[in-house]
Tab-separated table of C-alpha atoms in Angstrom:
chain	number	residue	atom	x	y	z
A	15	MET	CA	66.434	6.628	20.482
A	16	LYS	CA	68.296	9.606	20.072
A	17	THR	CA	71.238	9.379	17.222
A	18	TYR	CA	73.854	11.573	16.515
A	19	SER	CA	75.800	12.277	13.278
A	20	ILE	CA	79.601	11.694	12.955
A	21	GLY	CA	80.048	15.604	13.669
A	22	GLU	CA	78.125	15.721	16.872
A	23	VAL	CA	80.133	12.549	17.717
A	24	ALA	CA	83.497	13.976	16.816
A	25	LYS	CA	82.865	17.220	18.822
A	26	GLU	CA	81.176	15.830	21.586
A	27	LEU	CA	84.758	13.229	21.909
A	28	ASN	CA	87.012	16.015	20.680
A	29	LEU	CA	87.972	13.780	17.760
A	30	SER	CA	88.144	14.343	14.085
A	31	ILE	CA	85.885	13.091	11.618
A	32	TYR	CA	88.692	11.078	9.597
A	33	THR	CA	89.214	9.491	12.862
A	34	LEU	CA	86.191	8.240	13.293
A	35	ARG	CA	86.099	6.930	9.790
A	36	TYR	CA	89.251	5.583	10.123
A	37	TYR	CA	87.959	4.076	13.340
A	38	ASP	CA	85.084	2.480	11.565
A	39	LYS	CA	86.983	1.057	8.791
A	40	GLU	CA	89.371	-0.847	11.323
A	41	GLY	CA	86.203	-2.658	12.631
A	42	LEU	CA	85.955	-0.621	16.055
A	43	MET	CA	82.556	0.926	15.508
A	44	PRO	CA	80.815	-2.680	14.327
A	45	TYR	CA	77.449	-1.690	15.584
A	46	VAL	CA	77.333	1.740	14.477
A	47	GLU	CA	73.867	1.850	12.285
A	48	ARG	CA	73.772	3.528	8.953
A	49	THR	CA	70.759	5.426	7.014
A	50	GLU	CA	69.839	4.101	3.546
A	51	ASN	CA	72.437	6.370	2.033
A	52	GLY	CA	75.328	5.414	4.135
A	53	THR	CA	75.359	8.263	6.764
A	54	ARG	CA	76.842	6.704	10.261
A	55	ARG	CA	74.250	7.281	13.201
A	56	PHE	CA	75.517	7.111	16.140
A	57	LYS	CA	73.624	6.006	19.720
A	58	GLU	CA	74.683	6.899	23.223
A	59	SER	CA	76.030	3.007	23.193
A	60	ASP	CA	78.031	3.694	20.461
A	61	ILE	CA	79.792	6.755	22.223
A	62	SER	CA	80.296	4.855	25.313
A	63	ALA	CA	82.318	2.374	23.377
A	64	LEU	CA	84.447	5.160	21.877
A	65	HIS	CA	84.973	6.500	25.107
A	66	ILE	CA	86.915	2.828	26.060
A	67	ILE	CA	88.868	2.848	22.702
A	68	GLU	CA	89.825	6.325	23.312
A	69	CYS	CA	91.128	5.567	27.011
A	70	LEU	CA	92.687	2.545	25.417
A	71	LYS	CA	94.224	4.046	22.853
A	72	SER	CA	95.802	6.575	25.643
A	73	THR	CA	96.942	3.897	27.350
A	74	GLY	CA	99.653	3.009	23.920
A	75	MET	CA	97.565	0.091	23.174
A	76	PRO	CA	97.677	-0.266	19.148
A	77	ILE	CA	94.397	-0.106	17.203
A	78	LYS	CA	94.883	-4.016	16.003
A	79	GLU	CA	95.475	-4.842	19.853
A	80	ILE	CA	92.077	-2.708	20.321
A	81	LYS	CA	90.228	-4.467	17.269
A	82	HIS	CA	90.876	-7.779	19.676
A	83	PHE	CA	89.011	-6.352	22.426
A	84	ILE	CA	85.980	-5.302	20.213
A	85	ASP	CA	85.884	-8.537	18.677
A	86	TRP	CA	86.147	-10.139	22.088
A	87	CYS	CA	82.879	-8.135	23.336
A	88	ALA	CA	81.020	-9.396	20.561
A	89	GLU	CA	81.924	-13.084	21.246
A	90	GLY	CA	80.414	-12.561	24.716
A	91	ASP	CA	80.795	-13.869	28.041
A	92	ALA	CA	83.356	-16.836	26.471
A	93	THR	CA	86.048	-14.158	26.379
A	94	LEU	CA	85.650	-12.996	30.014
A	95	GLN	CA	89.007	-13.900	31.022
A	96	ASN	CA	90.380	-12.146	27.856
A	97	ARG	CA	89.396	-8.971	28.427
A	98	TYR	CA	89.792	-9.119	32.138
A	99	ASP	CA	93.732	-9.995	31.331
A	100	MET	CA	93.938	-7.078	28.958
A	101	PHE	CA	92.746	-4.532	31.301
A	102	LEU	CA	95.129	-5.814	34.353
A	103	GLU	CA	97.932	-5.501	31.494
A	104	ARG	CA	96.656	-1.934	30.670
A	105	LYS	CA	96.546	-0.946	34.258
A	106	ALA	CA	100.000	-2.233	34.768
A	107	SER	CA	101.277	-0.246	31.766
A	108	VAL	CA	99.766	2.623	32.841
A	109	GLU	CA	101.309	2.148	36.262
A	110	ALA	CA	104.740	2.023	35.154
A	111	LYS	CA	104.092	5.419	32.850
A	112	ILE	CA	102.922	7.088	36.071
A	113	LYS	CA	105.850	5.582	37.770
A	114	GLU	CA	108.146	7.103	35.570
A	115	LEU	CA	106.412	10.543	35.132
A	116	GLU	CA	106.773	10.902	39.013
A	117	GLN	CA	110.571	10.307	38.543
A	118	THR	CA	110.387	12.817	35.795
A	119	MET	CA	109.011	15.390	37.788
A	120	GLU	CA	111.323	14.946	40.589
A	121	VAL	CA	113.888	16.090	38.108
A	122	ILE	CA	112.167	18.937	37.084
A	123	ASP	CA	111.078	20.094	40.553
A	124	HIS	CA	114.746	19.971	41.225
A	125	LYS	CA	115.704	21.985	38.384
A	126	CYS	CA	113.055	24.591	39.232
A	127	SER	CA	114.306	25.095	42.384
A	128	TYR	CA	117.806	25.107	41.319
A	129	TYR	CA	116.945	27.961	39.076
A	130	LYS	CA	114.974	29.933	40.607
A	131	THR	CA	117.520	30.231	43.803
A	132	ALA	CA	120.167	31.213	41.147
A	133	LEU	CA	117.646	33.902	39.604
A	134	ASP	CA	116.654	35.084	43.351
A	135	ALA	CA	120.455	35.300	43.596
A	136	GLY	CA	121.106	36.761	40.529
A	137	THR	CA	123.532	34.103	39.875
A	138	GLU	CA	124.212	30.393	39.476
A	139	ASP	CA	127.163	30.797	41.722
A	140	VAL	CA	124.667	30.751	44.470
A	141	HIS	CA	125.356	26.680	43.736
A	142	LYS	CA	129.124	26.480	43.775
A	143	GLY	CA	130.648	24.559	46.420
A	144	LYS	CA	127.390	22.427	46.594
A	145	LYS	CA	127.398	18.837	45.581
A	146	ILE	CA	126.295	18.437	41.920
A	147	GLU	CA	123.461	16.061	42.014
A	148	ILE	CA	123.540	14.274	38.317
A	149	VAL	CA	119.852	12.031	38.336
A	150	GLN	CA	120.622	9.286	35.698
A	151	LYS	CA	117.597	6.816	34.738
A	152	GLN	CA	118.859	3.055	35.085
A	153	GLY	CA	117.890	0.579	32.394
A	154	ASP	CA	115.195	-0.683	34.930
A	155	GLY	CA	113.644	2.578	35.438
A	156	SER	CA	114.990	3.308	38.731
A	157	VAL	CA	116.741	7.073	39.432
A	158	ALA	CA	120.506	6.809	40.369
A	159	SER	CA	121.881	9.853	41.919
A	160	SER	CA	125.933	10.766	41.999
């Protein structure tokens, strides 16, 4: 079975060696084997687990909660519902972020169009007389124009 050094894994995943050591210290990599002198040797399954960890981290999930997921995986089938529920929560969180980013992109697109028109005309005066649209984010995440 092929194994990889911490440096090879860091390069493959575009992570620092420090980050991998931190993950190990926090208990996110309980199955990483070590040589007699303590050097970590990663298997393909460890790299796959790190991809999941990075995915969860990119959703804003704290390391402590990722550790719960790792522990649930180690516990086996008894925690399938917990893991499923956790991914449903992550999915909802990512969908909300996507919606927020789409609303942000609408504002940016509008301002790009505004400034492109002004640049083409050589003045912002081209927009005078037009209704000025002010876009505000509401507390519920919706966008209101005035």
